[in-house]
Short mmCIF file of C-alpha atoms in Angstrom, two decimals:
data_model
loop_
_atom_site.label_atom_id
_atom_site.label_comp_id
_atom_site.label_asym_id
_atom_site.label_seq_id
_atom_site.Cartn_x
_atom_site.Cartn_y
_atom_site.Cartn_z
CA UNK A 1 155.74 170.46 54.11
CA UNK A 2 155.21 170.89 57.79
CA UNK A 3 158.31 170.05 59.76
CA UNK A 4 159.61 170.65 62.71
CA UNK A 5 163.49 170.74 63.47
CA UNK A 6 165.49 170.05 66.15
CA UNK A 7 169.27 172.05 66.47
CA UNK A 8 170.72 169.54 68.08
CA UNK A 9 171.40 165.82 67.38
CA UNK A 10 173.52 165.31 71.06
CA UNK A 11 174.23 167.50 73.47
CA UNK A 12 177.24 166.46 76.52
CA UNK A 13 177.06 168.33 79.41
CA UNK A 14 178.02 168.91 83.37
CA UNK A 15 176.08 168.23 86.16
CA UNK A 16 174.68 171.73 87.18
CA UNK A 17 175.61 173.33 83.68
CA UNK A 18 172.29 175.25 82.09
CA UNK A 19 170.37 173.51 79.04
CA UNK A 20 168.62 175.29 76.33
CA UNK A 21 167.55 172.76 73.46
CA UNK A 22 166.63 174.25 70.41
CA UNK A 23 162.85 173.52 68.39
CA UNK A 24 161.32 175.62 65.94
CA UNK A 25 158.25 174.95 63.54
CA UNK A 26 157.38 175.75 59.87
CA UNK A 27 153.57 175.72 60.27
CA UNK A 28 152.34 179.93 60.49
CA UNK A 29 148.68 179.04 62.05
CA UNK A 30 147.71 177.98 65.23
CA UNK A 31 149.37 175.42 67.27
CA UNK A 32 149.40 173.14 69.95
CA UNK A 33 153.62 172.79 71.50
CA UNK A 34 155.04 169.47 73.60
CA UNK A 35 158.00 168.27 74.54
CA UNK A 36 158.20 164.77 75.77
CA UNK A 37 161.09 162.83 77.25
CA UNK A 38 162.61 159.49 76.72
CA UNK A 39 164.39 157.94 79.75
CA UNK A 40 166.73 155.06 78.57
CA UNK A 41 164.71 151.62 77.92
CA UNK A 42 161.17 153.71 78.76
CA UNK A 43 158.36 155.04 77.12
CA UNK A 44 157.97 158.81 76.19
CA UNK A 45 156.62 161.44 79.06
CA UNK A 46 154.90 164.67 78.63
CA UNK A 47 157.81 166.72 79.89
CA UNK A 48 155.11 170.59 79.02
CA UNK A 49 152.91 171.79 76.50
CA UNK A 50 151.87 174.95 75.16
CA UNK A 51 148.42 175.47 73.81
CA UNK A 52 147.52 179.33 74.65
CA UNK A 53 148.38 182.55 77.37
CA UNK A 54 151.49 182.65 78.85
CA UNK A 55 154.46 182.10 76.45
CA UNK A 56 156.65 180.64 79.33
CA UNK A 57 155.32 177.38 80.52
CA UNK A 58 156.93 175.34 83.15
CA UNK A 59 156.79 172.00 83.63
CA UNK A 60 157.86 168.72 85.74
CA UNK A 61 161.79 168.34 86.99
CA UNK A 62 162.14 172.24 86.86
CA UNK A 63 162.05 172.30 83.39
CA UNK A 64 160.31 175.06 81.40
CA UNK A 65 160.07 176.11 77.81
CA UNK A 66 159.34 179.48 75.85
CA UNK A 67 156.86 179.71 72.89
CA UNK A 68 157.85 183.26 70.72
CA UNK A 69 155.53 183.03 68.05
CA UNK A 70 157.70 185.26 65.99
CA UNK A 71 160.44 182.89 65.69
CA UNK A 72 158.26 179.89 65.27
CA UNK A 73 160.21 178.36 68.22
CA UNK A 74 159.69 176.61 71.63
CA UNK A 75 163.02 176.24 73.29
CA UNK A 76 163.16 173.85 76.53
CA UNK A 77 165.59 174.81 79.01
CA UNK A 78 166.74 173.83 82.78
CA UNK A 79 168.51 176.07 85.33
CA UNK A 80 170.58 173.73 86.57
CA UNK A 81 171.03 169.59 84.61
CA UNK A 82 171.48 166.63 86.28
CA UNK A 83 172.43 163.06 85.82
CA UNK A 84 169.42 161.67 85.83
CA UNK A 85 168.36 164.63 83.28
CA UNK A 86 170.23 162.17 80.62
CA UNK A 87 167.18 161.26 78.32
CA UNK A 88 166.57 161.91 74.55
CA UNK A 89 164.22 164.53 74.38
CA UNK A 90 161.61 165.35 71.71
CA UNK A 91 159.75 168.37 70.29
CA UNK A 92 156.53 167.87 68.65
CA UNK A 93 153.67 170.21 67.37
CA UNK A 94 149.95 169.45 66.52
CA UNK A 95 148.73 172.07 64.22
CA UNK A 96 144.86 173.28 64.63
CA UNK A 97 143.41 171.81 62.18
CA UNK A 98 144.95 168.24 61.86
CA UNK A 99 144.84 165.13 64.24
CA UNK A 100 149.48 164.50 63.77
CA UNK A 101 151.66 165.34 65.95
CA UNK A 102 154.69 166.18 64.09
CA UNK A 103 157.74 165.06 65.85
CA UNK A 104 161.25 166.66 65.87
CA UNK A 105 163.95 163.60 65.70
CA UNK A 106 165.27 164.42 68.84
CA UNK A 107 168.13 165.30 71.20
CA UNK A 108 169.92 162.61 73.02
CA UNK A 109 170.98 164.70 76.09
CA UNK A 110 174.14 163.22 78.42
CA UNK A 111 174.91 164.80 81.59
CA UNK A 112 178.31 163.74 82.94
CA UNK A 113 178.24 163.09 86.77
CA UNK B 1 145.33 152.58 86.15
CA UNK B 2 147.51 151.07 83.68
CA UNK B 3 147.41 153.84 80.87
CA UNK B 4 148.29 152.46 77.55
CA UNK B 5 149.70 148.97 77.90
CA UNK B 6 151.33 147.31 74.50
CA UNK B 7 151.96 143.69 73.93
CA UNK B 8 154.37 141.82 73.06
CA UNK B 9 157.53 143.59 74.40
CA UNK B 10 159.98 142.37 72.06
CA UNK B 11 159.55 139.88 69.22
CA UNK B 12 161.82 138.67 66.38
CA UNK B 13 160.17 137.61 63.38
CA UNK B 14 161.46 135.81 60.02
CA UNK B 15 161.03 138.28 56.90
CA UNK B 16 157.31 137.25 55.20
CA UNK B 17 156.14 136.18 58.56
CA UNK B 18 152.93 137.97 60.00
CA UNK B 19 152.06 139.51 63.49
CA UNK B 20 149.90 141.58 64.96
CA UNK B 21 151.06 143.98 67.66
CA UNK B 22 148.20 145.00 70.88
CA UNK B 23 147.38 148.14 72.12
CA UNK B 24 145.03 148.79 75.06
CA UNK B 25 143.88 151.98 76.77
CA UNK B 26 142.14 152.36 79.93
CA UNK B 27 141.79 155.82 80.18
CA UNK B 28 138.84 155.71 77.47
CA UNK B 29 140.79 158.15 74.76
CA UNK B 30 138.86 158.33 71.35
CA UNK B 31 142.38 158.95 69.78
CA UNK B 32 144.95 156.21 69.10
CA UNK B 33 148.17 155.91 67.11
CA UNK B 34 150.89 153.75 66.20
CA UNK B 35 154.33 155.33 65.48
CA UNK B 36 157.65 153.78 64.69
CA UNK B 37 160.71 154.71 66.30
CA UNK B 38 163.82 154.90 64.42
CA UNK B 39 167.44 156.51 65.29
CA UNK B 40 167.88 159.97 64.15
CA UNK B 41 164.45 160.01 62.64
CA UNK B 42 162.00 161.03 65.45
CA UNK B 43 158.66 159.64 65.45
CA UNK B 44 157.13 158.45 62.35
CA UNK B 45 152.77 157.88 62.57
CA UNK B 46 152.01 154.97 60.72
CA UNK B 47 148.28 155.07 61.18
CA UNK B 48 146.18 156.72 63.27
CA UNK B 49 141.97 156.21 64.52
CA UNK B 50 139.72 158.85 66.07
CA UNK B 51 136.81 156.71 67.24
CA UNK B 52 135.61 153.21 67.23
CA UNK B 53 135.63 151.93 64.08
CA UNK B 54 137.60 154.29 62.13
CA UNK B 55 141.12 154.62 61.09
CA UNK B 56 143.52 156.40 59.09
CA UNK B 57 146.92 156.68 57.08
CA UNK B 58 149.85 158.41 58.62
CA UNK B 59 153.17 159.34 57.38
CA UNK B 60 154.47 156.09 56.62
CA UNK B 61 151.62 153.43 56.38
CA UNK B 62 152.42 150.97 53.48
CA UNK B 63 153.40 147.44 54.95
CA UNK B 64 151.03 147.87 57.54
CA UNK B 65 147.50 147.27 58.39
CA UNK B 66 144.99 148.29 61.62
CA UNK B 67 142.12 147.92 63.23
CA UNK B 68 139.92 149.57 65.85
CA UNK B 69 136.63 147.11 66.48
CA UNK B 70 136.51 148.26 70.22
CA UNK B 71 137.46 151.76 71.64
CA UNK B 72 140.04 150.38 73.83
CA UNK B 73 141.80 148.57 71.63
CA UNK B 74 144.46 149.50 68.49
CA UNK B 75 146.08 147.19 66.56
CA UNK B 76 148.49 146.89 64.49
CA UNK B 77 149.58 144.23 61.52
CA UNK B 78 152.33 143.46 59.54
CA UNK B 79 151.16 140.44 57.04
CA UNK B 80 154.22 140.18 55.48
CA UNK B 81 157.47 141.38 57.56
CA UNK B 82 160.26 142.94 55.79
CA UNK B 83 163.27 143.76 57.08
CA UNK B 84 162.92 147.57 57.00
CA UNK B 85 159.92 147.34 59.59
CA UNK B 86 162.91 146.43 62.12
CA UNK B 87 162.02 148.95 64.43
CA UNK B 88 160.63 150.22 67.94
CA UNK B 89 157.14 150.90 67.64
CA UNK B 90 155.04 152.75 70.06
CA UNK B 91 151.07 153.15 70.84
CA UNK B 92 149.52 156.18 71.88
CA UNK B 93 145.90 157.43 72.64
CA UNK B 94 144.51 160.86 73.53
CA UNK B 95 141.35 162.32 74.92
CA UNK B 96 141.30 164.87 71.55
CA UNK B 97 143.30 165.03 68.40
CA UNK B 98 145.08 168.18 69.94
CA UNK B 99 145.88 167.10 73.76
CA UNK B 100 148.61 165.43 75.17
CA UNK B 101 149.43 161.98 74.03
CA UNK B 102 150.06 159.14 76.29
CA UNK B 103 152.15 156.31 75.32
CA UNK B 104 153.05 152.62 75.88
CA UNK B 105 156.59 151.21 76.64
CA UNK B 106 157.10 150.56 73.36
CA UNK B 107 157.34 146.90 70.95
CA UNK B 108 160.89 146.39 69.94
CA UNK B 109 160.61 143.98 66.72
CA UNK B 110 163.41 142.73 64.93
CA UNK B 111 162.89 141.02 61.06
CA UNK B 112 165.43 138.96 60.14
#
């Protein structure tokens, strides 16, 4: 079955430490790439998303992620965290020829002030 | 432009008790869904529509029930609540079945 896995359950870290959170895929075809985020008591935001050309896509709050198709991954990653960076954040992948967006379970992400 | 607005925030319910949960979309999306939201579990669909009148099973649909009689609205029933539905559900809609989804703040129900 199609799944799509997330390294890490919780992740602690510094203000102005670097983040790289972990998401790879099983599905081999064509696909569409998201992450969103969950602020604390809100609804999920499109954070980026890869559907096609450049492999690096950036997003909003200086995030940006990395599609290698090779590796069947799509790692998010920030420079430089900050408080209000603590969120739980989720990968999720829509493949071409279905209508589901298959979620990772996500990363609850603390940044210490 | 209010997006995808879900109501009721919050509800507890008695288990066998029925409700139906409201989703609304301004942004005249064909797509809708209804996930459930549970700790260390992701995003589960429960059903899904992709047009007026139509809808479909997702990953976890038994328990619940949905409807789509106008393209604006989504929703979703429980006729007879059992404690494992305790959860956070969420509505979302999209323009296509492969762009960005946008969601609502979310229904936190508790069966007891």
């Amino acid at each position: 079955a199609q799944s799509v896995s997330q390294h890490n359950h919780h992740v602690i870290l510094s203000e102005a430490a670097s983040l790289e959170l972990g998401c790879n895929y099983s599905y081999g075809g064509t696909v569409n790439l998201f992450w969103y985020v969950q602020y604390p008591g809100q609804h999920l935001q499109l954070l980026l998303k890869y559907f096609s050309g450049d492999p690096l896509v950036k997003g909003i709050k200086g995030f940006e992620a990395e599609f290698i198709k090779s590796k069947f991954s799509f790692n998010l990653r920030k420079p430089s965290v900050q408080w209000s960076d603590t969120a739980e954040y989720f990968c999720a992948v829509i493949r071409d020829s279905n209508y589901q967006l298959i979620w990772g379970a996500g990363t609850k992400l603390i940044i210490k002030p | 432009n209010a997006g995808v607005t879900q109501t009721p925030k919050f509800r507890v319910l008695k288990t066998g008790q029925s409700m139906t949960l409201l989703c609304a979309q301004d942004m005249n999306h064909e797509y809708m869904y209804w996930y459930r939201q549970d700790p260390g579990m992701g995003l589960r669909l429960i059903h899904y529509s992709v047009g007026e009148g139509t809808t479909a099973k997702g990953e976890v649909p038994d328990g619940y029930n949905v409807s789509r009689l106008k393209k604006q609205n989504f929703l979703l029933g429980l006729e007879s609540a059992a404690p494992s539905q305790t959860s956070v559900y969420f509505c979302a809609s999209s323009y296509t079945g492969s762009t960005e989804a946008f969601f609502g703040q979310g229904t936190r129900l508790t069966v007891v």
